Amino acid sequence: MEILDGKKAAQAIKDKLKIDVAQLAAEGKKIPHLAAILVGNNGASETYVAAKVKSCEEVGFKSTLIRFEADISPVKLLEKVQELNNDPDVDGILVQLPLPKHIKESDVINALDPDKDVDGFHPVNVGKMVQGLPAFVPATPHGIMLLLEHYKVETKGKHAVVVGRSNIVGRPMSILLSQNSNPGNCTVTVCHSRTHNLKELCLQADMIVAALGKPEFVTADMVKEGAVVIDVGITRIEDTNKKSGFRLKGDVQYETVAPKCSWITPVPGGVGPMTIAALLRNTFTSCAQKN
Ligand code: GUN
C-alpha cells in the first residue's frame, strides 16, 4: 500500500506557483488576487477560508477576505459580488459554501463573473467542463486529478466508483474521470444515498472516491484488493484530548481499508491540501488570462 500524500504534492504545486508569481512580479506584470467571501461563522468554513488565505500569502498572491454577518441580506451579498466582478484587480472570487438558509446559493453562484469563478461552480464553467473545454474546474475534483497525476496512478480503462453526487465533488469528479484524458478514461459509476447495491458496486471498483460526508462509511468489506481509494470526507469529531476540541475523520475506515489498497489518501493530509493547491492554480490561470 502506498500513500497519496496530498501535503507533499500540494507543496510541489505551491513551490512552482511561487516561482511563477515571482516571475510575473519581476516582469512588472499583475500578481494574482483572490477575493474570498465568508458569511456567518461556521467553524469549518472559517478554517477552510483561513487556510485558503494563508496559502495565497505563501505563494505570493494578493488576497482579500470579506466577512459578513450570517443575517446579511441576499441583495447586499449580490452587490458585493458585482463589485468584485467589476474590480479589475480581482482575478478570482470565492464564496465559501454553505451559505445561510435564507440565501439561495445558486443566485450567488450565477451572479459570479464566470471568468473569475475560480471555484468552477458557475453553470458556464460546469457546461464547459462537461464538454471538455478549457474551464475552471471545482477545486476538490481538480485537486484529486492533480494528485493522481503527481503520483502517476494508472486510471485508463479502470472502473471508478464515485460515492456522492454533489455539485462540488461527486458529479464533477465523475465527469473528469470519464473524460478522454490522463488521468481519466475510467468507466465511472456514480452512487448516492438511494443506491441499492452500494457494497457490490464498490467491490467491483478499481478506484473508489468517497465523497458522501459520512465518517468511516467505506469499510474493508466494501473494497477490492489492490483498489485505489480517495477519501474526500473531513467530518469533525469531538475529541477533548485535542487542543482544537475535535479531530478529523474521513469517509473511509482507514485502518481496515488501507492494507487492501494499492494507493490511499490519508485524512488529514490527502485531498484537503490538494483542494487548496487547485484553487491557487485556477486563480493563477485567471490572472494569466488577463496578463
Ligand atoms: N464548501 C465546501 N467545499 C467548498 C469549495 O471547494 N469551495 C467553496 N466556495 N465552498 C466550499
GROMACS .gro file of C-alpha atoms and ligand atoms in nm:
model
  302
    1MET     CA    1   0.000   0.000   0.000
    2GLU     CA    2   0.125   0.346  -0.088
    3ILE     CA    3   0.010   0.682   0.042
    4LEU     CA    4  -0.117   0.953  -0.190
    5ASP     CA    5   0.045   1.231   0.009
    6GLY     CA    6  -0.158   1.542  -0.067
    7LYS     CA    7   0.055   1.759   0.155
    8LYS     CA    8   0.368   1.678  -0.046
    9ALA     CA    9   0.200   1.704  -0.387
   10ALA     CA   10   0.032   2.033  -0.292
   11GLN     CA   11   0.364   2.172  -0.173
   12ALA     CA   12   0.521   2.088  -0.510
   13ILE     CA   13   0.239   2.278  -0.687
   14LYS     CA   14   0.273   2.573  -0.449
   15ASP     CA   15   0.651   2.583  -0.490
   16LYS     CA   16   0.606   2.606  -0.867
   17LEU     CA   17   0.339   2.876  -0.831
   18LYS     CA   18   0.568   3.076  -0.605
   19ILE     CA   19   0.835   3.078  -0.876
   20ASP     CA   20   0.579   3.170  -1.143
   21VAL     CA   21   0.442   3.458  -0.933
   22ALA     CA   22   0.793   3.590  -0.865
   23GLN     CA   23   0.850   3.582  -1.240
   24LEU     CA   24   0.532   3.784  -1.302
   25ALA     CA   25   0.644   4.037  -1.043
   26ALA     CA   26   0.991   4.059  -1.197
   27GLU     CA   27   0.833   4.132  -1.535
   28GLY     CA   28   0.618   4.406  -1.380
   29LYS     CA   29   0.301   4.209  -1.452
   30LYS     CA   30  -0.010   4.173  -1.243
   31ILE     CA   31   0.004   3.941  -0.940
   32PRO     CA   32  -0.290   3.700  -0.886
   33HIS     CA   33  -0.553   3.831  -0.644
   34LEU     CA   34  -0.814   3.607  -0.479
   35ALA     CA   35  -1.115   3.757  -0.301
   36ALA     CA   36  -1.290   3.526  -0.054
   37ILE     CA   37  -1.635   3.593   0.089
   38LEU     CA   38  -1.726   3.430   0.418
   39VAL     CA   39  -2.080   3.464   0.553
   40GLY     CA   40  -2.151   3.384   0.919
   41ASN     CA   41  -1.921   3.192   1.149
   42ASN     CA   42  -1.945   2.825   1.063
   43GLY     CA   43  -1.634   2.676   1.231
   44ALA     CA   44  -1.533   2.451   0.941
   45SER     CA   45  -1.581   2.730   0.683
   46GLU     CA   46  -1.371   2.964   0.897
   47THR     CA   47  -1.090   2.708   0.898
   48TYR     CA   48  -1.110   2.643   0.523
   49VAL     CA   49  -1.114   3.010   0.427
   50ALA     CA   50  -0.828   3.089   0.666
   51ALA     CA   51  -0.625   2.809   0.506
   52LYS     CA   52  -0.700   2.943   0.157
   53VAL     CA   53  -0.595   3.296   0.250
   54LYS     CA   54  -0.278   3.167   0.420
   55SER     CA   55  -0.186   2.967   0.111
   56CYS     CA   56  -0.230   3.278  -0.105
   57GLU     CA   57   0.027   3.453   0.115
   58GLU     CA   58   0.263   3.155   0.093
   59VAL     CA   59   0.282   3.169  -0.286
   60GLY     CA   60   0.284   3.548  -0.312
   61PHE     CA   61  -0.076   3.607  -0.426
   62LYS     CA   62  -0.279   3.900  -0.306
   63SER     CA   63  -0.588   3.802  -0.111
   64THR     CA   64  -0.885   3.984   0.034
   65LEU     CA   65  -1.116   3.831   0.292
   66ILE     CA   66  -1.464   3.982   0.306
   67ARG     CA   67  -1.672   3.882   0.605
   68PHE     CA   68  -2.044   3.928   0.655
   69GLU     CA   69  -2.276   3.851   0.944
   70ALA     CA   70  -2.499   3.544   0.896
   71ASP     CA   71  -2.807   3.767   0.861
   72ILE     CA   72  -2.676   3.972   0.566
   73SER     CA   73  -2.946   4.039   0.306
   74PRO     CA   74  -2.912   3.850  -0.025
   75VAL     CA   75  -2.917   4.186  -0.208
   76LYS     CA   76  -2.615   4.315  -0.011
   77LEU     CA   77  -2.423   3.996  -0.083
   78LEU     CA   78  -2.505   4.015  -0.453
   79GLU     CA   79  -2.394   4.380  -0.457
   80LYS     CA   80  -2.054   4.274  -0.318
   81VAL     CA   81  -2.023   4.003  -0.583
   82GLN     CA   82  -2.096   4.265  -0.853
   83GLU     CA   83  -1.838   4.498  -0.704
   84LEU     CA   84  -1.574   4.223  -0.716
   85ASN     CA   85  -1.681   4.125  -1.068
   86ASN     CA   86  -1.615   4.484  -1.174
   87ASP     CA   87  -1.286   4.524  -0.988
   88PRO     CA   88  -1.008   4.479  -1.245
   89ASP     CA   89  -0.757   4.393  -0.972
   90VAL     CA   90  -0.953   4.084  -0.859
   91ASP     CA   91  -0.881   3.765  -1.058
   92GLY     CA   92  -1.071   3.508  -0.855
   93ILE     CA   93  -1.382   3.524  -0.638
   94LEU     CA   94  -1.469   3.252  -0.391
   95VAL     CA   95  -1.793   3.246  -0.193
   96GLN     CA   96  -1.748   2.987   0.079
   97LEU     CA   97  -2.036   2.740   0.097
   98PRO     CA   98  -2.265   2.657   0.266
   99LEU     CA   99  -2.444   2.991   0.287
  100PRO     CA  100  -2.713   3.064   0.549
  101LYS     CA  101  -3.053   2.915   0.458
  102HIS     CA  102  -3.215   3.248   0.364
  103ILE     CA  103  -2.966   3.297   0.078
  104LYS     CA  104  -3.018   3.091  -0.237
  105GLU     CA  105  -2.672   2.960  -0.323
  106SER     CA  106  -2.749   2.929  -0.693
  107ASP     CA  107  -2.840   3.301  -0.709
  108VAL     CA  108  -2.498   3.391  -0.572
  109ILE     CA  109  -2.309   3.144  -0.792
  110ASN     CA  110  -2.497   3.261  -1.102
  111ALA     CA  111  -2.405   3.622  -1.020
  112LEU     CA  112  -2.031   3.548  -1.039
  113ASP     CA  113  -1.840   3.652  -1.349
  114PRO     CA  114  -1.758   3.306  -1.497
  115ASP     CA  115  -1.409   3.436  -1.580
  116LYS     CA  116  -1.348   3.496  -1.207
  117ASP     CA  117  -1.531   3.185  -1.082
  118VAL     CA  118  -1.217   3.002  -0.967
  119ASP     CA  119  -1.435   2.751  -0.775
  120GLY     CA  120  -1.581   2.640  -1.109
  121PHE     CA  121  -1.938   2.640  -0.976
  122HIS     CA  122  -2.096   2.877  -1.234
  123PRO     CA  123  -2.312   2.695  -1.494
  124VAL     CA  124  -2.090   2.834  -1.774
  125ASN     CA  125  -1.784   2.665  -1.623
  126VAL     CA  126  -1.977   2.346  -1.545
  127GLY     CA  127  -2.102   2.333  -1.905
  128LYS     CA  128  -1.755   2.389  -2.048
  129MET     CA  129  -1.608   2.124  -1.819
  130VAL     CA  130  -1.872   1.870  -1.927
  131GLN     CA  131  -1.783   1.940  -2.291
  132GLY     CA  132  -1.411   1.904  -2.217
  133LEU     CA  133  -1.344   2.270  -2.299
  134PRO     CA  134  -1.099   2.486  -2.100
  135ALA     CA  135  -1.284   2.588  -1.782
  136PHE     CA  136  -1.235   2.646  -1.413
  137VAL     CA  137  -1.283   2.301  -1.260
  138PRO     CA  138  -1.409   2.276  -0.898
  139ALA     CA  139  -1.111   2.270  -0.666
  140THR     CA  140  -1.166   1.935  -0.493
  141PRO     CA  141  -1.208   1.716  -0.803
  142HIS     CA  142  -0.939   1.922  -0.979
  143GLY     CA  143  -0.707   1.862  -0.682
  144ILE     CA  144  -0.778   1.487  -0.693
  145MET     CA  145  -0.689   1.478  -1.064
  146LEU     CA  146  -0.365   1.664  -0.988
  147LEU     CA  147  -0.288   1.415  -0.709
  148LEU     CA  148  -0.342   1.116  -0.941
  149GLU     CA  149  -0.123   1.289  -1.199
  150HIS     CA  150   0.150   1.366  -0.944
  151TYR     CA  151   0.177   1.001  -0.835
  152LYS     CA  152   0.126   0.870  -1.193
  153VAL     CA  153  -0.163   0.650  -1.082
  154GLU     CA  154  -0.286   0.450  -1.382
  155THR     CA  155  -0.657   0.517  -1.438
  156LYS     CA  156  -0.708   0.425  -1.804
  157GLY     CA  157  -0.980   0.165  -1.852
  158LYS     CA  158  -1.033   0.130  -1.477
  159HIS     CA  159  -1.373   0.113  -1.309
  160ALA     CA  160  -1.413   0.413  -1.079
  161VAL     CA  161  -1.698   0.423  -0.830
  162VAL     CA  162  -1.777   0.772  -0.705
  163VAL     CA  163  -1.984   0.772  -0.387
  164GLY     CA  164  -2.169   1.104  -0.369
  165ARG     CA  165  -2.327   1.323  -0.636
  166SER     CA  166  -2.277   1.677  -0.503
  167ASN     CA  167  -2.213   1.966  -0.741
  168ILE     CA  168  -1.891   2.041  -0.551
  169VAL     CA  169  -1.730   1.697  -0.563
  170GLY     CA  170  -1.911   1.382  -0.676
  171ARG     CA  171  -2.069   1.494  -1.001
  172PRO     CA  172  -1.771   1.689  -1.142
  173MET     CA  173  -1.539   1.406  -1.027
  174SER     CA  174  -1.742   1.152  -1.224
  175ILE     CA  175  -1.721   1.370  -1.536
  176LEU     CA  176  -1.345   1.430  -1.510
  177LEU     CA  177  -1.266   1.062  -1.454
  178SER     CA  178  -1.471   0.959  -1.757
  179GLN     CA  179  -1.306   1.210  -1.991
  180ASN     CA  180  -1.061   1.107  -2.260
  181SER     CA  181  -0.760   1.234  -2.067
  182ASN     CA  182  -0.479   1.120  -1.842
  183PRO     CA  183  -0.573   1.084  -1.560
  184GLY     CA  184  -0.917   0.985  -1.682
  185ASN     CA  185  -1.051   0.730  -1.929
  186CYS     CA  186  -1.227   0.549  -1.647
  187THR     CA  187  -1.557   0.369  -1.662
  188VAL     CA  188  -1.750   0.555  -1.395
  189THR     CA  189  -2.036   0.454  -1.168
  190VAL     CA  190  -2.194   0.727  -0.954
  191CYS     CA  191  -2.351   0.602  -0.631
  192HIS     CA  192  -2.559   0.801  -0.384
  193SER     CA  193  -2.790   0.767  -0.086
  194ARG     CA  194  -3.057   0.583  -0.290
  195THR     CA  195  -2.822   0.330  -0.450
  196HIS     CA  196  -2.942  -0.023  -0.367
  197ASN     CA  197  -2.632  -0.241  -0.408
  198LEU     CA  198  -2.363   0.004  -0.299
  199LYS     CA  199  -2.139  -0.259  -0.140
  200GLU     CA  200  -2.146  -0.481  -0.451
  201LEU     CA  201  -2.065  -0.185  -0.675
  202CYS     CA  202  -1.778  -0.072  -0.453
  203LEU     CA  203  -1.640  -0.428  -0.455
  204GLN     CA  204  -1.618  -0.405  -0.836
  205ALA     CA  205  -1.424  -0.078  -0.819
  206ASP     CA  206  -1.061  -0.037  -0.919
  207MET     CA  207  -1.092   0.310  -0.769
  208ILE     CA  208  -1.331   0.443  -0.506
  209VAL     CA  209  -1.384   0.815  -0.449
  210ALA     CA  210  -1.571   0.851  -0.121
  211ALA     CA  211  -1.741   1.190  -0.106
  212LEU     CA  212  -2.059   1.149   0.091
  213GLY     CA  213  -1.967   1.312   0.421
  214LYS     CA  214  -2.031   1.011   0.647
  215PRO     CA  215  -1.734   0.927   0.869
  216GLU     CA  216  -1.586   0.578   0.816
  217PHE     CA  217  -1.866   0.480   0.578
  218VAL     CA  218  -1.639   0.278   0.347
  219THR     CA  219  -1.522  -0.033   0.530
  220ALA     CA  220  -1.278  -0.309   0.432
  221ASP     CA  221  -1.556  -0.549   0.325
  222MET     CA  222  -1.654  -0.298   0.052
  223VAL     CA  223  -1.307  -0.269  -0.103
  224LYS     CA  224  -1.141  -0.494  -0.361
  225GLU     CA  225  -0.780  -0.599  -0.302
  226GLY     CA  226  -0.547  -0.354  -0.483
  227ALA     CA  227  -0.803  -0.074  -0.521
  228VAL     CA  228  -0.714   0.297  -0.523
  229VAL     CA  229  -0.912   0.476  -0.251
  230ILE     CA  230  -0.962   0.852  -0.246
  231ASP     CA  231  -1.117   0.985   0.073
  232VAL     CA  232  -1.282   1.327   0.040
  233GLY     CA  233  -1.452   1.323   0.382
  234ILE     CA  234  -1.346   1.562   0.657
  235THR     CA  235  -1.600   1.538   0.936
  236ARG     CA  236  -1.515   1.698   1.270
  237ILE     CA  237  -1.547   1.452   1.560
  238GLU     CA  238  -1.542   1.588   1.915
  239ASP     CA  239  -1.216   1.499   2.091
  240THR     CA  240  -1.141   1.658   2.424
  241ASN     CA  241  -0.779   1.539   2.403
  242LYS     CA  242  -0.718   1.775   2.112
  243LYS     CA  243  -0.643   2.144   2.158
  244SER     CA  244  -0.898   2.229   1.889
  245GLY     CA  245  -1.162   2.011   2.062
  246PHE     CA  246  -1.206   1.790   1.756
  247ARG     CA  247  -1.029   1.553   1.520
  248LEU     CA  248  -1.096   1.493   1.154
  249LYS     CA  249  -1.244   1.170   1.023
  250GLY     CA  250  -1.267   1.069   0.659
  251ASP     CA  251  -1.543   0.878   0.482
  252VAL     CA  252  -1.315   0.572   0.478
  253GLN     CA  253  -1.230   0.349   0.775
  254TYR     CA  254  -0.859   0.399   0.715
  255GLU     CA  255  -0.711   0.138   0.949
  256THR     CA  256  -0.901  -0.154   0.797
  257VAL     CA  257  -0.918  -0.033   0.435
  258ALA     CA  258  -0.557   0.085   0.386
  259PRO     CA  259  -0.395  -0.266   0.396
  260LYS     CA  260  -0.611  -0.370   0.097
  261CYS     CA  261  -0.528  -0.070  -0.121
  262SER     CA  262  -0.264  -0.007  -0.386
  263TRP     CA  263  -0.297   0.366  -0.310
  264ILE     CA  264  -0.492   0.555  -0.046
  265THR     CA  265  -0.528   0.918   0.065
  266PRO     CA  266  -0.495   0.989   0.438
  267VAL     CA  267  -0.724   1.227   0.630
  268PRO     CA  268  -0.597   1.484   0.701
  269GLY     CA  269  -0.314   1.536   0.451
  270GLY     CA  270  -0.472   1.381   0.143
  271VAL     CA  271  -0.738   1.558  -0.061
  272GLY     CA  272  -0.763   1.870   0.161
  273PRO     CA  273  -0.428   2.030   0.072
  274MET     CA  274  -0.484   1.944  -0.296
  275THR     CA  275  -0.812   2.135  -0.295
  276ILE     CA  276  -0.627   2.449  -0.194
  277ALA     CA  277  -0.348   2.390  -0.447
  278ALA     CA  278  -0.609   2.352  -0.723
  279LEU     CA  279  -0.782   2.674  -0.618
  280LEU     CA  280  -0.449   2.858  -0.635
  281ARG     CA  281  -0.381   2.710  -0.979
  282ASN     CA  282  -0.723   2.830  -1.100
  283THR     CA  283  -0.656   3.179  -0.963
  284PHE     CA  284  -0.317   3.189  -1.132
  285THR     CA  285  -0.479   3.083  -1.462
  286SER     CA  286  -0.741   3.357  -1.429
  287CYS     CA  287  -0.468   3.615  -1.374
  288ALA     CA  288  -0.257   3.478  -1.661
  289GLN     CA  289  -0.553   3.518  -1.893
  290LYS     CA  290  -0.553   3.893  -1.810
  291ASN     CA  291  -0.175   3.930  -1.828
  292GUN     N1  292  -1.752   2.438   0.070
  292GUN     C1  293  -1.701   2.312   0.067
  292GUN     N2  294  -1.611   2.299  -0.032
  292GUN     C2  295  -1.604   2.418  -0.094
  292GUN     C3  296  -1.528   2.466  -0.204
  292GUN     O1  297  -1.449   2.395  -0.267
  292GUN     N3  298  -1.549   2.596  -0.236
  292GUN     C4  299  -1.638   2.675  -0.171
  292GUN     N4  300  -1.653   2.801  -0.213
  292GUN     N5  301  -1.710   2.634  -0.069
  292GUN     C5  302  -1.693   2.505  -0.031
   0.00000   0.00000   0.00000
